């Protein structure tokens, strides 16, 4: 029996959550769903409870405070690993990530990569050939492209869409990352996970997706979230440089 799980974090997604969950269940009927709600003032958690009451494959995790997308994902990943779910998917609630494209992401986890290696993580990517964005303001596109390029350069990542939020992880990959070591709470969480994946030597592949700007509800993106990500990426990049120069001078121990 499949133990695939789709994790959907929510904060004030009352108008989106029911449709997103229904589309996931239709696109991949064997997958379980967990909604991770941070006590949304708009009642998203109650709506999700209603969905769970109607469908045994849907669960809800309620967190008491809103402390960022990364914190919500880390809680849910711990819960998923304890319950033996594999693979584990992350997806936004706002309709930006099309549930109908999940089968192609799951298929990429089962196929070897270009070098014939088994794949650990699949990224739904906007910035590889075939990837597209719909209705995104030019300003957001530039910020995202620039953020990805900066993270790739600083951290020497091979992933072209380093801030992507549509991902599939093998359970073994989440264990290898050692989630206790991931401390980014906001948007930079996505880059933090890739940085840890690279250090753990995991195989990451990208699959093109169509990313659709949210139609309903409000974005939680803020200047603070972007600043946290930028500062952290810069710090990791500099720390990585020191480690590489230590390695070059023969003083390198561990990874
Ligand atoms: N549980 C939880 N979910 C969150 C939090 N912040 C954002 N989310 C959810 O994470 C997903 C992505 O958030 P968005 O506001 O869409 O952020 P974004 O996709 O980076 O920004 P937009 O492109 O403007 O939509 C959505 O499902 C949000 O409801 C949080 O602090 N806690
Ligand atoms: Mg969004």
GROMACS .gro file of C-alpha atoms and ligand atoms in nm:
model
  288
    1UNK     CA    1   0.000   0.000   0.000
    2UNK     CA    2   0.128   0.346  -0.088
    3UNK     CA    3   0.228   0.567   0.204
    4UNK     CA    4   0.278   0.884  -0.001
    5UNK     CA    5   0.187   1.199   0.192
    6UNK     CA    6   0.121   1.552   0.065
    7UNK     CA    7   0.194   1.823   0.325
    8UNK     CA    8   0.001   2.149   0.275
    9UNK     CA    9   0.086   2.437   0.513
   10UNK     CA   10  -0.186   2.697   0.560
   11UNK     CA   11  -0.224   3.042   0.704
   12UNK     CA   12  -0.551   3.212   0.611
   13UNK     CA   13  -0.632   2.994   0.311
   14UNK     CA   14  -1.007   2.961   0.377
   15UNK     CA   15  -1.093   3.018   0.012
   16UNK     CA   16  -0.836   2.774  -0.123
   17UNK     CA   17  -0.792   2.476   0.107
   18UNK     CA   18  -1.096   2.266   0.013
   19UNK     CA   19  -1.029   2.292  -0.360
   20UNK     CA   20  -0.658   2.219  -0.325
   21UNK     CA   21  -0.717   1.910  -0.110
   22UNK     CA   22  -0.989   1.782  -0.346
   23UNK     CA   23  -0.760   1.826  -0.647
   24UNK     CA   24  -0.474   1.642  -0.474
   25UNK     CA   25  -0.705   1.353  -0.381
   26UNK     CA   26  -0.831   1.336  -0.741
   27UNK     CA   27  -0.486   1.360  -0.900
   28UNK     CA   28  -0.318   1.101  -0.675
   29UNK     CA   29  -0.596   0.904  -0.501
   30UNK     CA   30  -0.355   0.676  -0.313
   31UNK     CA   31  -0.178   0.970  -0.140
   32UNK     CA   32  -0.260   1.088   0.211
   33UNK     CA   33  -0.286   1.460   0.284
   34UNK     CA   34  -0.193   1.656   0.595
   35UNK     CA   35  -0.288   2.023   0.634
   36UNK     CA   36  -0.059   2.209   0.877
   37UNK     CA   37  -0.248   2.512   1.002
   38UNK     CA   38  -0.102   2.779   1.230
   39UNK     CA   39  -0.430   2.872   1.401
   40UNK     CA   40  -0.542   3.077   1.100
   41UNK     CA   41  -0.773   3.357   1.221
   42UNK     CA   42  -0.993   3.306   0.913
   43UNK     CA   43  -1.095   2.955   1.025
   44UNK     CA   44  -0.892   2.752   0.773
   45UNK     CA   45  -0.822   2.496   1.048
   46UNK     CA   46  -1.195   2.433   1.101
   47UNK     CA   47  -1.253   2.389   0.730
   48UNK     CA   48  -0.965   2.143   0.717
   49UNK     CA   49  -1.117   1.950   1.011
   50UNK     CA   50  -1.435   1.919   0.808
   51UNK     CA   51  -1.238   1.777   0.514
   52UNK     CA   52  -1.069   1.528   0.748
   53UNK     CA   53  -1.406   1.421   0.893
   54UNK     CA   54  -1.528   1.340   0.541
   55UNK     CA   55  -1.213   1.164   0.419
   56UNK     CA   56  -0.999   0.928   0.628
   57UNK     CA   57  -0.694   1.000   0.409
   58UNK     CA   58  -0.692   1.368   0.520
   59UNK     CA   59  -0.540   1.481   0.852
   60UNK     CA   60  -0.490   1.819   1.016
   61UNK     CA   61  -0.205   1.936   1.239
   62UNK     CA   62  -0.288   2.246   1.441
   63UNK     CA   63  -0.003   2.464   1.557
   64UNK     CA   64  -0.063   2.730   1.817
   65UNK     CA   65   0.131   3.019   1.664
   66UNK     CA   66   0.224   3.136   1.317
   67UNK     CA   67   0.601   3.104   1.308
   68UNK     CA   68   0.670   3.054   0.943
   69UNK     CA   69   0.643   2.808   0.661
   70UNK     CA   70   0.969   2.633   0.753
   71UNK     CA   71   0.861   2.565   1.111
   72UNK     CA   72   0.529   2.424   0.991
   73UNK     CA   73   0.703   2.195   0.740
   74UNK     CA   74   0.957   2.073   0.996
   75UNK     CA   75   0.678   1.973   1.237
   76UNK     CA   76   0.491   1.795   0.962
   77UNK     CA   77   0.801   1.614   0.833
   78UNK     CA   78   0.871   1.479   1.184
   79UNK     CA   79   0.509   1.362   1.210
   80UNK     CA   80   0.526   1.201   0.865
   81UNK     CA   81   0.849   1.013   0.935
   82UNK     CA   82   0.710   0.878   1.265
   83UNK     CA   83   0.408   0.744   1.079
   84UNK     CA   84   0.613   0.578   0.806
   85UNK     CA   85   0.508   0.798   0.513
   86UNK     CA   86   0.727   0.777   0.201
   87UNK     CA   87   0.760   0.975  -0.020
   88UNK     CA   88   0.669   1.310   0.136
   89UNK     CA   89   0.550   1.598  -0.082
   90UNK     CA   90   0.538   1.971  -0.003
   91UNK     CA   91   0.285   2.191  -0.181
   92UNK     CA   92   0.134   2.538  -0.128
   93UNK     CA   93  -0.238   2.567  -0.053
   94UNK     CA   94  -0.298   2.869  -0.275
   95UNK     CA   95  -0.327   2.695  -0.613
   96UNK     CA   96   0.019   2.798  -0.733
   97UNK     CA   97   0.132   2.435  -0.743
   98UNK     CA   98  -0.097   2.230  -0.968
   99UNK     CA   99  -0.194   1.900  -0.804
  100UNK     CA  100  -0.244   1.761  -1.155
  101UNK     CA  101   0.134   1.782  -1.208
  102UNK     CA  102   0.214   1.573  -0.900
  103UNK     CA  103   0.217   1.242  -1.092
  104UNK     CA  104   0.506   1.372  -1.306
  105UNK     CA  105   0.703   1.472  -0.994
  106UNK     CA  106   0.639   1.132  -0.832
  107UNK     CA  107   0.743   0.954  -1.154
  108UNK     CA  108   1.074   1.146  -1.157
  109UNK     CA  109   1.153   1.010  -0.809
  110UNK     CA  110   1.128   0.656  -0.944
  111UNK     CA  111   1.344   0.710  -1.255
  112UNK     CA  112   1.726   0.730  -1.237
  113UNK     CA  113   1.884   1.072  -1.293
  114UNK     CA  114   2.087   1.160  -1.606
  115UNK     CA  115   2.392   0.990  -1.453
  116UNK     CA  116   2.194   0.674  -1.371
  117UNK     CA  117   2.177   0.737  -0.997
  118UNK     CA  118   1.866   0.683  -0.782
  119UNK     CA  119   1.692   1.013  -0.707
  120UNK     CA  120   1.639   1.142  -0.351
  121UNK     CA  121   1.456   1.472  -0.409
  122UNK     CA  122   1.244   1.607  -0.697
  123UNK     CA  123   1.191   1.982  -0.741
  124UNK     CA  124   0.898   2.124  -0.938
  125UNK     CA  125   1.090   2.390  -1.127
  126UNK     CA  126   0.991   2.718  -1.291
  127UNK     CA  127   1.332   2.798  -1.425
  128UNK     CA  128   1.421   2.500  -1.647
  129UNK     CA  129   1.305   2.450  -2.009
  130UNK     CA  130   0.935   2.366  -2.006
  131UNK     CA  131   0.877   2.544  -1.675
  132UNK     CA  132   0.636   2.838  -1.691
  133UNK     CA  133   0.476   3.101  -1.470
  134UNK     CA  134   0.126   3.239  -1.513
  135UNK     CA  135   0.013   3.584  -1.402
  136UNK     CA  136   0.320   3.665  -1.197
  137UNK     CA  137   0.417   4.032  -1.187
  138UNK     CA  138   0.756   4.096  -1.348
  139UNK     CA  139   0.883   4.221  -1.010
  140UNK     CA  140   0.810   3.882  -0.844
  141UNK     CA  141   0.964   3.693  -1.135
  142UNK     CA  142   1.284   3.896  -1.114
  143UNK     CA  143   1.305   3.855  -0.737
  144UNK     CA  144   1.260   3.480  -0.765
  145UNK     CA  145   1.506   3.437  -1.053
  146UNK     CA  146   1.759   3.660  -0.885
  147UNK     CA  147   1.716   3.483  -0.548
  148UNK     CA  148   1.769   3.143  -0.709
  149UNK     CA  149   2.076   3.262  -0.900
  150UNK     CA  150   2.225   3.415  -0.584
  151UNK     CA  151   2.167   3.098  -0.380
  152UNK     CA  152   2.307   2.878  -0.659
  153UNK     CA  153   2.621   3.084  -0.689
  154UNK     CA  154   2.686   3.131  -0.318
  155UNK     CA  155   2.615   2.770  -0.224
  156UNK     CA  156   2.726   2.605  -0.549
  157UNK     CA  157   2.389   2.435  -0.590
  158UNK     CA  158   2.301   2.270  -0.920
  159UNK     CA  159   1.927   2.335  -0.877
  160UNK     CA  160   1.800   2.612  -1.107
  161UNK     CA  161   1.488   2.687  -0.901
  162UNK     CA  162   1.640   2.697  -0.553
  163UNK     CA  163   1.343   2.865  -0.384
  164UNK     CA  164   1.078   2.633  -0.533
  165UNK     CA  165   0.813   2.516  -0.289
  166UNK     CA  166   0.679   2.215  -0.483
  167UNK     CA  167   0.899   1.920  -0.388
  168UNK     CA  168   0.904   1.545  -0.330
  169UNK     CA  169   1.140   1.387  -0.076
  170UNK     CA  170   1.215   1.027  -0.008
  171UNK     CA  171   1.177   0.962   0.366
  172UNK     CA  172   1.542   0.854   0.365
  173UNK     CA  173   1.639   1.196   0.223
  174UNK     CA  174   1.461   1.380   0.506
  175UNK     CA  175   1.642   1.157   0.756
  176UNK     CA  176   1.977   1.222   0.587
  177UNK     CA  177   1.917   1.598   0.604
  178UNK     CA  178   1.883   1.579   0.983
  179UNK     CA  179   1.593   1.816   1.029
  180UNK     CA  180   1.710   1.926   1.374
  181UNK     CA  181   1.991   2.111   1.196
  182UNK     CA  182   1.753   2.319   0.980
  183UNK     CA  183   1.676   2.647   1.152
  184UNK     CA  184   1.531   2.878   0.885
  185UNK     CA  185   1.167   2.954   0.962
  186UNK     CA  186   1.059   3.167   0.667
  187UNK     CA  187   1.099   3.151   0.292
  188UNK     CA  188   1.473   3.073   0.307
  189UNK     CA  189   1.372   2.731   0.440
  190UNK     CA  190   1.353   2.606   0.081
  191UNK     CA  191   1.716   2.703   0.017
  192UNK     CA  192   1.823   2.574   0.360
  193UNK     CA  193   1.686   2.228   0.274
  194UNK     CA  194   1.879   2.223  -0.056
  195UNK     CA  195   2.196   2.337   0.117
  196UNK     CA  196   2.161   2.051   0.366
  197UNK     CA  197   2.078   1.809   0.083
  198UNK     CA  198   2.395   1.909  -0.100
  199UNK     CA  199   2.605   1.860   0.213
  200UNK     CA  200   2.445   1.517   0.264
  201UNK     CA  201   2.533   1.422  -0.098
  202UNK     CA  202   2.169   1.367  -0.201
  203UNK     CA  203   2.064   1.344  -0.566
  204UNK     CA  204   1.825   1.626  -0.663
  205UNK     CA  205   1.646   1.648  -1.000
  206UNK     CA  206   1.414   1.913  -1.143
  207UNK     CA  207   1.089   1.862  -1.334
  208UNK     CA  208   0.927   2.154  -1.520
  209UNK     CA  209   0.603   2.287  -1.373
  210UNK     CA  210   0.348   2.555  -1.450
  211UNK     CA  211   0.338   2.793  -1.154
  212UNK     CA  212   0.015   2.990  -1.127
  213UNK     CA  213  -0.012   3.310  -0.922
  214UNK     CA  214  -0.264   3.276  -0.642
  215UNK     CA  215  -0.615   3.389  -0.742
  216UNK     CA  216  -0.770   3.405  -0.393
  217UNK     CA  217  -0.633   3.506  -0.055
  218UNK     CA  218  -0.321   3.702   0.033
  219UNK     CA  219   0.048   3.635  -0.001
  220UNK     CA  220   0.250   3.599   0.319
  221UNK     CA  221   0.571   3.706   0.150
  222UNK     CA  222   0.734   4.005   0.322
  223UNK     CA  223   1.051   4.209   0.314
  224UNK     CA  224   1.153   4.046   0.643
  225UNK     CA  225   1.122   3.698   0.492
  226UNK     CA  226   1.333   3.795   0.190
  227UNK     CA  227   1.592   3.960   0.417
  228UNK     CA  228   1.617   3.647   0.639
  229UNK     CA  229   1.677   3.433   0.329
  230UNK     CA  230   1.938   3.670   0.182
  231UNK     CA  231   2.134   3.700   0.505
  232UNK     CA  232   2.133   3.329   0.568
  233UNK     CA  233   2.241   3.239   0.214
  234UNK     CA  234   2.527   3.488   0.240
  235UNK     CA  235   2.633   3.341   0.576
  236UNK     CA  236   2.623   2.981   0.455
  237UNK     CA  237   2.812   3.076   0.140
  238UNK     CA  238   3.091   3.242   0.337
  239UNK     CA  239   3.109   2.950   0.584
  240UNK     CA  240   3.128   2.713   0.284
  241UNK     CA  241   3.417   2.912   0.136
  242UNK     CA  242   3.613   2.881   0.461
  243UNK     CA  243   3.547   2.509   0.471
  244UNK     CA  244   3.667   2.472   0.113
  245UNK     CA  245   3.985   2.666   0.181
  246UNK     CA  246   4.046   2.452   0.491
  247UNK     CA  247   3.997   2.143   0.275
  248UNK     CA  248   4.242   2.278   0.014
  249UNK     CA  249   4.505   2.332   0.284
  250UNK     CA  250   4.455   1.978   0.418
  251UNK     CA  251   4.283   2.085   0.738
  252UNK     CA  252   3.936   1.966   0.630
  253UNK     CA  253   3.756   1.726   0.862
  254UNK     CA  254   3.407   1.600   0.798
  255UNK     CA  255   3.153   1.757   0.564
  256LIG     N1  256   0.134   2.684   0.857
  256LIG     C1  257   0.183   2.794   0.797
  256LIG     N2  258   0.167   2.809   0.665
  256LIG     C2  259   0.216   2.922   0.607
  256LIG     C3  260   0.286   3.021   0.679
  256LIG     N3  261   0.324   3.118   0.592
  256LIG     C4  262   0.279   3.081   0.470
  256LIG     N4  263   0.213   2.962   0.479
  256LIG     C5  264   0.152   2.884   0.371
  256LIG     O1  265   0.256   2.851   0.283
  256LIG     C6  266   0.213   2.852   0.147
  256LIG     C7  267   0.294   2.955   0.069
  256LIG     O2  268   0.267   3.085   0.119
  256LIG     P1  269   0.234   3.210   0.022
  256LIG     O3  270   0.175   3.321   0.099
  256LIG     O4  271   0.157   3.160  -0.094
  256LIG     O5  272   0.378   3.250  -0.012
  256LIG     P2  273   0.443   3.251  -0.151
  256LIG     O6  274   0.386   3.141  -0.236
  256LIG     O7  275   0.587   3.256  -0.125
  256LIG     O8  276   0.395   3.392  -0.200
  256LIG     P3  277   0.296   3.428  -0.320
  256LIG     O9  278   0.365   3.390  -0.443
  256LIG    O10  279   0.280   3.574  -0.306
  256LIG    O11  280   0.168   3.352  -0.302
  256LIG     C8  281   0.065   2.884   0.153
  256LIG    O12  282  -0.008   2.764   0.152
  256LIG     C9  283   0.051   2.958   0.285
  256LIG    O13  284  -0.079   2.950   0.340
  256LIG    C10  285   0.304   3.001   0.820
  256LIG    O14  286   0.362   3.081   0.893
  256LIG     N5  287   0.251   2.886   0.873
  257LIG    MG1  288   0.190   3.139  -0.297
   0.00000   0.00000   0.00000
